PDB file of C-alpha atoms and ligand atoms in Angstrom:
ATOM      1  CA  MET A  14     -21.064 -27.151 -41.893  1.00 96.00           C
ATOM      2  CA  LEU A  15     -19.869 -23.957 -40.211  1.00 98.00           C
ATOM      3  CA  ARG A  16     -19.824 -20.800 -43.163  1.00 98.00           C
ATOM      4  CA  ILE A  17     -17.173 -18.629 -42.548  1.00 98.00           C
ATOM      5  CA  VAL A  18     -16.009 -15.314 -43.859  1.00 98.00           C
ATOM      6  CA  VAL A  19     -12.602 -13.727 -43.011  1.00 98.00           C
ATOM      7  CA  LEU A  20     -12.010 -10.004 -43.304  1.00 98.00           C
ATOM      8  CA  VAL A  21      -8.430  -8.589 -43.873  1.00 98.00           C
ATOM      9  CA  SER A  22      -6.676  -5.613 -44.198  1.00 97.00           C
ATOM     10  CA  GLY A  23      -2.930  -6.657 -45.135  1.00 93.00           C
ATOM     11  CA  GLY A  24      -0.655  -9.420 -45.323  1.00 96.00           C
ATOM     12  CA  GLY A  25      -3.014 -12.359 -44.479  1.00 98.00           C
ATOM     13  CA  THR A  26      -0.986 -14.789 -42.522  1.00 98.00           C
ATOM     14  CA  ASN A  27      -3.723 -15.529 -40.243  1.00 98.00           C
ATOM     15  CA  LEU A  28      -5.942 -15.922 -43.176  1.00 98.00           C
ATOM     16  CA  GLN A  29      -3.164 -18.605 -44.865  1.00 98.00           C
ATOM     17  CA  ALA A  30      -3.078 -20.410 -41.338  1.00 98.00           C
ATOM     18  CA  ILE A  31      -6.915 -20.682 -41.818  1.00 98.00           C
ATOM     19  CA  ILE A  32      -6.784 -21.839 -45.375  1.00 98.00           C
ATOM     20  CA  ASP A  33      -4.074 -24.380 -44.433  1.00 98.00           C
ATOM     21  CA  SER A  34      -5.735 -25.724 -41.609  1.00 98.00           C
ATOM     22  CA  ILE A  35      -9.026 -26.256 -43.372  1.00 98.00           C
ATOM     23  CA  SER A  36      -6.919 -28.240 -46.147  1.00 98.00           C
ATOM     24  CA  ASN A  37      -5.217 -30.180 -43.241  1.00 98.00           C
ATOM     25  CA  GLY A  38      -7.789 -31.083 -41.302  1.00 98.00           C
ATOM     26  CA  LYS A  39      -6.975 -29.151 -38.150  1.00 98.00           C
ATOM     27  CA  ILE A  40     -10.274 -27.249 -38.843  1.00 98.00           C
ATOM     28  CA  THR A  41     -13.301 -29.308 -39.855  1.00 98.00           C
ATOM     29  CA  ASN A  42     -16.842 -29.266 -40.669  1.00 98.00           C
ATOM     30  CA  THR A  43     -16.017 -25.292 -41.973  1.00 98.00           C
ATOM     31  CA  LYS A  44     -16.281 -24.007 -45.426  1.00 98.00           C
ATOM     32  CA  LEU A  45     -14.563 -20.673 -46.136  1.00 98.00           C
ATOM     33  CA  CYS A  46     -17.021 -18.781 -48.098  1.00 98.00           C
ATOM     34  CA  GLY A  47     -15.333 -15.849 -48.712  1.00 98.00           C
ATOM     35  CA  VAL A  48     -12.551 -13.148 -47.913  1.00 98.00           C
ATOM     36  CA  ILE A  49     -13.504  -9.403 -47.640  1.00 98.00           C
ATOM     37  CA  SER A  50     -10.609  -6.823 -47.450  1.00 98.00           C
ATOM     38  CA  ASN A  51     -10.835  -2.836 -47.209  1.00 98.00           C
ATOM     39  CA  LYS A  52      -7.508  -2.756 -49.052  1.00 97.00           C
ATOM     40  CA  LYS A  53      -7.796  -3.452 -52.859  1.00 96.00           C
ATOM     41  CA  ASP A  54      -3.918  -4.369 -52.836  1.00 96.00           C
ATOM     42  CA  ALA A  55      -4.016  -6.327 -49.628  1.00 97.00           C
ATOM     43  CA  TYR A  56      -1.752  -9.551 -50.127  1.00 98.00           C
ATOM     44  CA  ALA A  57      -4.442 -11.272 -48.394  1.00 98.00           C
ATOM     45  CA  LEU A  58      -6.727 -11.303 -51.683  1.00 98.00           C
ATOM     46  CA  LEU A  59      -3.879 -12.950 -53.488  1.00 98.00           C
ATOM     47  CA  ARG A  60      -3.910 -15.756 -51.067  1.00 98.00           C
ATOM     48  CA  ALA A  61      -7.303 -16.084 -51.160  1.00 98.00           C
ATOM     49  CA  GLU A  62      -7.381 -16.242 -55.082  1.00 98.00           C
ATOM     50  CA  LYS A  63      -4.509 -18.971 -54.956  1.00 98.00           C
ATOM     51  CA  ALA A  64      -7.005 -21.004 -52.330  1.00 98.00           C
ATOM     52  CA  GLY A  65      -9.822 -20.684 -55.100  1.00 98.00           C
ATOM     53  CA  VAL A  66     -12.002 -18.651 -52.322  1.00 98.00           C
ATOM     54  CA  PRO A  67     -13.726 -15.540 -53.648  1.00 98.00           C
ATOM     55  CA  GLY A  68     -12.283 -12.490 -52.550  1.00 98.00           C
ATOM     56  CA  VAL A  69     -13.855  -8.828 -52.538  1.00 97.00           C
ATOM     57  CA  SER A  70     -12.370  -5.688 -51.620  1.00 98.00           C
ATOM     58  CA  VAL A  71     -14.835  -2.922 -50.294  1.00 98.00           C
ATOM     59  CA  SER A  72     -12.605   0.318 -49.775  1.00 97.00           C
ATOM     60  CA  LYS A  73     -13.721   3.308 -47.924  1.00 95.00           C
ATOM     61  CA  LYS A  74     -12.009   5.645 -50.632  1.00 95.00           C
ATOM     62  CA  ASP A  75     -15.007   4.293 -53.265  1.00 95.00           C
ATOM     63  CA  TYR A  76     -17.674   5.696 -51.133  1.00 96.00           C
ATOM     64  CA  ALA A  77     -18.829   9.084 -50.608  1.00 96.00           C
ATOM     65  CA  SER A  78     -19.670   8.993 -46.839  1.00 96.00           C
ATOM     66  CA  GLY A  79     -18.543   6.418 -43.918  1.00 95.00           C
ATOM     67  CA  GLU A  80     -22.406   5.251 -43.719  1.00 96.00           C
ATOM     68  CA  GLN A  81     -22.224   4.136 -47.464  1.00 97.00           C
ATOM     69  CA  PHE A  82     -19.048   2.426 -46.911  1.00 97.00           C
ATOM     70  CA  HIS A  83     -20.555   0.694 -43.674  1.00 97.00           C
ATOM     71  CA  GLU A  84     -23.582  -0.579 -45.751  1.00 97.00           C
ATOM     72  CA  ALA A  85     -21.490  -1.886 -48.816  1.00 97.00           C
ATOM     73  CA  LEU A  86     -19.313  -3.701 -45.847  1.00 98.00           C
ATOM     74  CA  LEU A  87     -22.506  -5.209 -44.541  1.00 98.00           C
ATOM     75  CA  ALA A  88     -23.976  -5.832 -48.050  1.00 98.00           C
ATOM     76  CA  ALA A  89     -20.663  -7.858 -48.816  1.00 98.00           C
ATOM     77  CA  ILE A  90     -20.714  -9.836 -45.605  1.00 98.00           C
ATOM     78  CA  ASP A  91     -24.293 -10.672 -45.866  1.00 98.00           C
ATOM     79  CA  SER A  92     -23.787 -11.866 -49.229  1.00 98.00           C
ATOM     80  CA  PHE A  93     -21.999 -14.781 -48.079  1.00 98.00           C
ATOM     81  CA  SER A  94     -24.420 -15.883 -45.697  1.00 98.00           C
ATOM     82  CA  PRO A  95     -21.988 -16.698 -43.114  1.00 98.00           C
ATOM     83  CA  ASP A  96     -22.575 -18.216 -39.728  1.00 98.00           C
ATOM     84  CA  LEU A  97     -19.218 -16.810 -38.548  1.00 98.00           C
ATOM     85  CA  VAL A  98     -17.282 -13.288 -39.271  1.00 98.00           C
ATOM     86  CA  VAL A  99     -13.498 -13.615 -38.616  1.00 98.00           C
ATOM     87  CA  LEU A 100     -11.650 -10.552 -38.255  1.00 98.00           C
ATOM     88  CA  ALA A 101      -7.944 -11.646 -38.916  1.00 98.00           C
ATOM     89  CA  GLY A 102      -6.095  -8.430 -39.050  1.00 97.00           C
ATOM     90  CA  PHE A 103      -9.205  -6.218 -40.142  1.00 97.00           C
ATOM     91  CA  LEU A 104      -7.815  -2.666 -38.980  1.00 93.00           C
ATOM     92  CA  VAL A 105     -11.377  -0.983 -39.344  1.00 93.00           C
ATOM     93  CA  ILE A 106     -13.770   0.125 -36.300  1.00 90.00           C
ATOM     94  CA  LEU A 107     -16.924  -2.303 -37.084  1.00 94.00           C
ATOM     95  CA  PRO A 108     -20.179  -0.225 -37.754  1.00 94.00           C
ATOM     96  CA  LYS A 109     -22.829  -0.573 -34.999  1.00 94.00           C
ATOM     97  CA  GLN A 110     -25.061  -2.152 -37.405  1.00 96.00           C
ATOM     98  CA  LEU A 111     -22.604  -4.881 -38.119  1.00 97.00           C
ATOM     99  CA  VAL A 112     -21.884  -5.806 -34.693  1.00 97.00           C
ATOM    100  CA  GLU A 113     -25.686  -5.763 -33.523  1.00 97.00           C
ATOM    101  CA  LYS A 114     -26.546  -7.724 -36.833  1.00 97.00           C
ATOM    102  CA  TYR A 115     -23.896 -10.562 -36.296  1.00 97.00           C
ATOM    103  CA  GLU A 116     -23.764 -10.261 -32.679  1.00 95.00           C
ATOM    104  CA  GLY A 117     -22.316 -13.597 -30.881  1.00 96.00           C
ATOM    105  CA  ARG A 118     -21.168 -14.663 -34.524  1.00 98.00           C
ATOM    106  CA  ILE A 119     -18.071 -12.229 -35.010  1.00 98.00           C
ATOM    107  CA  ILE A 120     -14.467 -13.185 -33.688  1.00 98.00           C
ATOM    108  CA  ASN A 121     -11.282 -11.176 -33.554  1.00 98.00           C
ATOM    109  CA  ILE A 122      -7.426 -12.237 -33.099  1.00 98.00           C
ATOM    110  CA  HIS A 123      -5.553  -9.693 -31.054  1.00 98.00           C
ATOM    111  CA  PRO A 124      -1.883  -9.889 -30.707  1.00 98.00           C
ATOM    112  CA  SER A 125      -1.667  -9.641 -27.095  1.00 98.00           C
ATOM    113  CA  LEU A 126      -2.953 -10.926 -23.763  1.00 98.00           C
ATOM    114  CA  ILE A 127      -6.101  -9.097 -23.380  1.00 98.00           C
ATOM    115  CA  PRO A 128      -6.776  -7.052 -21.224  1.00 98.00           C
ATOM    116  CA  SER A 129      -3.187  -5.740 -21.456  1.00 98.00           C
ATOM    117  CA  PHE A 130      -2.272  -3.786 -24.659  1.00 98.00           C
ATOM    118  CA  CYS A 131      -5.630  -3.509 -26.123  1.00 98.00           C
ATOM    119  CA  GLY A 132      -8.328  -1.041 -27.147  1.00 95.00           C
ATOM    120  CA  ASP A 133      -7.983   2.258 -29.302  1.00 94.00           C
ATOM    121  CA  GLY A 134      -5.010   2.711 -30.945  1.00 94.00           C
ATOM    122  CA  PHE A 135      -3.586  -0.865 -30.067  1.00 97.00           C
ATOM    123  CA  TYR A 136      -3.168  -2.648 -33.274  1.00 96.00           C
ATOM    124  CA  GLY A 137      -0.555  -4.332 -35.416  1.00 95.00           C
ATOM    125  CA  LEU A 138       3.011  -3.390 -34.570  1.00 97.00           C
ATOM    126  CA  HIS A 139       2.084  -0.706 -32.298  1.00 98.00           C
ATOM    127  CA  VAL A 140       1.145  -3.473 -29.629  1.00 98.00           C
ATOM    128  CA  HIS A 141       4.474  -5.018 -29.873  1.00 98.00           C
ATOM    129  CA  GLU A 142       5.922  -1.370 -29.490  1.00 98.00           C
ATOM    130  CA  ALA A 143       3.949  -1.131 -26.384  1.00 98.00           C
ATOM    131  CA  VAL A 144       5.066  -4.584 -25.031  1.00 98.00           C
ATOM    132  CA  LEU A 145       8.701  -3.700 -25.628  1.00 98.00           C
ATOM    133  CA  ALA A 146       8.315  -0.004 -24.157  1.00 98.00           C
ATOM    134  CA  ARG A 147       6.549  -1.463 -21.232  1.00 98.00           C
ATOM    135  CA  GLY A 148       9.241  -4.070 -20.377  1.00 98.00           C
ATOM    136  CA  VAL A 149       6.817  -6.893 -19.750  1.00 98.00           C
ATOM    137  CA  LYS A 150       8.312 -10.362 -19.966  1.00 98.00           C
ATOM    138  CA  VAL A 151       5.349 -12.249 -21.453  1.00 98.00           C
ATOM    139  CA  THR A 152       2.859 -11.332 -24.277  1.00 98.00           C
ATOM    140  CA  GLY A 153       0.637 -13.633 -26.668  1.00 98.00           C
ATOM    141  CA  ALA A 154      -2.349 -13.336 -28.468  1.00 98.00           C
ATOM    142  CA  THR A 155      -6.214 -13.766 -27.796  1.00 98.00           C
ATOM    143  CA  VAL A 156      -9.213 -14.757 -29.948  1.00 98.00           C
ATOM    144  CA  HIS A 157     -12.281 -13.233 -28.495  1.00 98.00           C
ATOM    145  CA  PHE A 158     -15.846 -12.280 -29.505  1.00 98.00           C
ATOM    146  CA  VAL A 159     -16.523  -8.877 -31.042  1.00 98.00           C
ATOM    147  CA  ASP A 160     -18.906  -6.553 -28.896  1.00 96.00           C
ATOM    148  CA  SER A 161     -19.518  -2.922 -29.421  1.00 94.00           C
ATOM    149  CA  GLY A 162     -16.475  -1.936 -27.520  1.00 94.00           C
ATOM    150  CA  THR A 163     -12.652  -2.313 -28.730  1.00 94.00           C
ATOM    151  CA  ASP A 164     -11.294  -5.751 -27.530  1.00 95.00           C
ATOM    152  CA  THR A 165     -13.696  -5.966 -24.888  1.00 96.00           C
ATOM    153  CA  GLY A 166     -15.858  -8.935 -25.847  1.00 97.00           C
ATOM    154  CA  SER A 167     -15.803 -12.504 -24.323  1.00 98.00           C
ATOM    155  CA  ILE A 168     -12.208 -14.491 -24.362  1.00 98.00           C
ATOM    156  CA  LEU A 169     -12.326 -17.688 -26.191  1.00 98.00           C
ATOM    157  CA  LEU A 170      -8.458 -18.578 -26.455  1.00 98.00           C
ATOM    158  CA  GLN A 171      -5.371 -17.099 -25.422  1.00 98.00           C
ATOM    159  CA  LYS A 172      -1.551 -18.115 -25.669  1.00 98.00           C
ATOM    160  CA  ALA A 173       1.456 -16.792 -24.024  1.00 98.00           C
ATOM    161  CA  VAL A 174       4.681 -15.832 -25.817  1.00 98.00           C
ATOM    162  CA  SER A 175       8.054 -15.030 -24.075  1.00 98.00           C
ATOM    163  CA  VAL A 176       9.729 -11.378 -24.838  1.00 98.00           C
ATOM    164  CA  GLN A 177      13.598 -11.963 -25.467  1.00 98.00           C
ATOM    165  CA  PRO A 178      16.069  -9.840 -24.715  1.00 97.00           C
ATOM    166  CA  GLY A 179      16.913  -7.845 -28.100  1.00 97.00           C
ATOM    167  CA  ASP A 180      13.710  -8.213 -29.584  1.00 98.00           C
ATOM    168  CA  THR A 181      12.538  -5.516 -32.027  1.00 98.00           C
ATOM    169  CA  PRO A 182       8.734  -5.168 -32.599  1.00 98.00           C
ATOM    170  CA  GLU A 183       9.073  -7.023 -35.759  1.00 98.00           C
ATOM    171  CA  VAL A 184      10.890  -9.892 -34.246  1.00 98.00           C
ATOM    172  CA  LEU A 185       8.235 -10.027 -31.647  1.00 98.00           C
ATOM    173  CA  GLN A 186       5.223  -9.789 -33.833  1.00 98.00           C
ATOM    174  CA  ARG A 187       6.668 -12.856 -35.754  1.00 98.00           C
ATOM    175  CA  ARG A 188       7.140 -14.898 -32.657  1.00 98.00           C
ATOM    176  CA  VAL A 189       3.507 -14.246 -31.422  1.00 98.00           C
ATOM    177  CA  MET A 190       2.531 -14.754 -34.857  1.00 98.00           C
ATOM    178  CA  GLU A 191       4.069 -18.136 -35.128  1.00 98.00           C
ATOM    179  CA  GLU A 192       3.790 -19.371 -31.609  1.00 98.00           C
ATOM    180  CA  ALA A 193       0.259 -18.312 -30.732  1.00 98.00           C
ATOM    181  CA  GLU A 194      -1.828 -16.421 -33.459  1.00 98.00           C
ATOM    182  CA  TRP A 195      -1.528 -19.075 -35.985  1.00 98.00           C
ATOM    183  CA  ASN A 196      -2.424 -21.739 -33.717  1.00 98.00           C
ATOM    184  CA  ILE A 197      -5.481 -20.206 -31.465  1.00 98.00           C
ATOM    185  CA  LEU A 198      -7.149 -18.669 -34.326  1.00 98.00           C
ATOM    186  CA  PRO A 199      -7.811 -21.893 -36.344  1.00 98.00           C
ATOM    187  CA  ALA A 200      -8.332 -23.853 -32.889  1.00 98.00           C
ATOM    188  CA  ALA A 201     -11.002 -21.488 -32.030  1.00 98.00           C
ATOM    189  CA  ILE A 202     -12.714 -21.750 -35.583  1.00 98.00           C
ATOM    190  CA  ASP A 203     -12.669 -25.398 -35.227  1.00 98.00           C
ATOM    191  CA  GLY A 204     -13.913 -25.195 -31.685  1.00 98.00           C
ATOM    192  CA  ILE A 205     -16.942 -23.142 -32.809  1.00 98.00           C
ATOM    193  CA  ALA A 206     -17.454 -25.517 -35.733  1.00 98.00           C
ATOM    194  CA  ASN A 207     -17.673 -28.561 -33.617  1.00 98.00           C
ATOM    195  CA  GLY A 208     -19.629 -26.858 -30.761  1.00 98.00           C
ATOM    196  CA  ARG A 209     -16.706 -27.316 -28.209  1.00 98.00           C
ATOM    197  CA  PHE A 210     -16.962 -23.870 -26.594  1.00 98.00           C
ATOM    198  CA  LYS A 211     -18.932 -24.157 -23.193  1.00 98.00           C
ATOM    199  CA  LYS A 212     -19.290 -21.732 -20.209  1.00 98.00           C
ATOM    200  CA  ASP A 213     -17.948 -21.841 -16.791  1.00 97.00           C
ATOM    201  CA  ALA A 214     -19.871 -21.232 -13.331  1.00 98.00           C
ATOM    202  CA  ASN A 215     -18.498 -17.560 -14.128  1.00 97.00           C
ATOM    203  CA  GLY A 216     -20.178 -17.268 -17.345  1.00 97.00           C
ATOM    204  CA  ASN A 217     -16.830 -17.357 -19.300  1.00 98.00           C
ATOM    205  CA  TYR A 218     -15.925 -19.806 -22.191  1.00 98.00           C
ATOM    206  CA  TYR A 219     -13.700 -22.740 -22.101  1.00 98.00           C
ATOM    207  CA  MET A 220     -12.880 -25.106 -25.019  1.00 98.00           C
ATOM    208  CA  GLU A 221     -13.387 -29.001 -24.328  1.00 96.00           C
ATOM    209  CA  GLU A 222     -10.574 -31.089 -25.514  1.00 88.00           C
ATOM    210  CA  LYS A 223     -10.828 -33.239 -28.530  1.00 82.00           C
TER     211      LYS A 223
HETATM  212  C1  GAR B 302      -1.953 -10.076 -36.772  1.00 88.09           C
HETATM  213  O1  GAR B 302      -0.984  -9.638 -36.022  1.00 88.09           O
HETATM  214  C2  GAR B 302      -2.992  -9.373 -35.760  1.00 88.09           C
HETATM  215  O2  GAR B 302      -3.175 -10.062 -34.424  1.00 88.09           O
HETATM  216  C3  GAR B 302      -3.302  -8.083 -36.038  1.00 88.09           C
HETATM  217  O3  GAR B 302      -2.968  -7.508 -37.408  1.00 88.09           O
HETATM  218  C4  GAR B 302      -2.095  -8.678 -37.891  1.00 88.09           C
HETATM  219  C5  GAR B 302      -2.256  -9.091 -39.128  1.00 88.09           C
HETATM  220  O4  GAR B 302      -1.593 -10.028 -39.894  1.00 88.09           O
HETATM  221  N1  GAR B 302      -4.539  -7.556 -35.548  1.00 88.09           N
HETATM  222  C6  GAR B 302      -4.977  -6.320 -34.537  1.00 88.09           C
HETATM  223  O5  GAR B 302      -3.969  -5.747 -34.326  1.00 88.09           O
HETATM  224  C7  GAR B 302      -6.295  -6.125 -34.227  1.00 88.09           C
HETATM  225  N2  GAR B 302      -6.330  -5.214 -33.138  1.00 88.09           N
HETATM  226  P1  GAR B 302      -1.905 -10.782 -41.108  1.00 88.09           P
HETATM  227  O6  GAR B 302      -2.524  -9.625 -41.900  1.00 88.09           O
HETATM  228  O7  GAR B 302      -0.528 -11.191 -41.363  1.00 88.09           O
HETATM  229  O8  GAR B 302      -2.520 -12.060 -40.285  1.00 88.09           O
END
């Protein structure tokens, strides 16, 4: 059984996709042990509560220094003894000690096709604003392992989504979530839980079919 903890900052629609996928069997061999939010009022915490999953908030505001906040965040994660840490809209740069301790055991969902529209400043709606400003016709989402850089870790899964004439950032964000994020994040967790990720000759990951 893969023990996962999900880190969130906001609405938690990706968290909901994980909860639903565990209950409908799209994700197997996985236990959602806890949800951690850096925002006390995140709607994601209510989603966790409704699903009967322990939720914890670790807010920077409650600590005298960034270092203390980072220690508390790491302690909260450790308290669930997870095999995998899932960043699902967690808009905090991870402390170095966390990335090092959980190396190869942290994944993130990013709302673009990495390496486009990623890195510093590219998060949430800003990604979709940049996509529309540049005029690309295809965007999407990426699930990747987290390393010490921003959005630089090995790619696990990606899914393309069309940009449509007249899209606003909000409309595009919703389409990317519905068509890509809510599918590939649960699929990646299921793939990890069931040992289906392999490496190709270039050292890149691919997922074996079920
Ligand atoms: C999602 O679109 C996720 O891809 C994005 O934040 C949103 C969270 O929505 N994450 C990033 O931009 C990370 N760089 P949610 O709270 O409804 O899942």
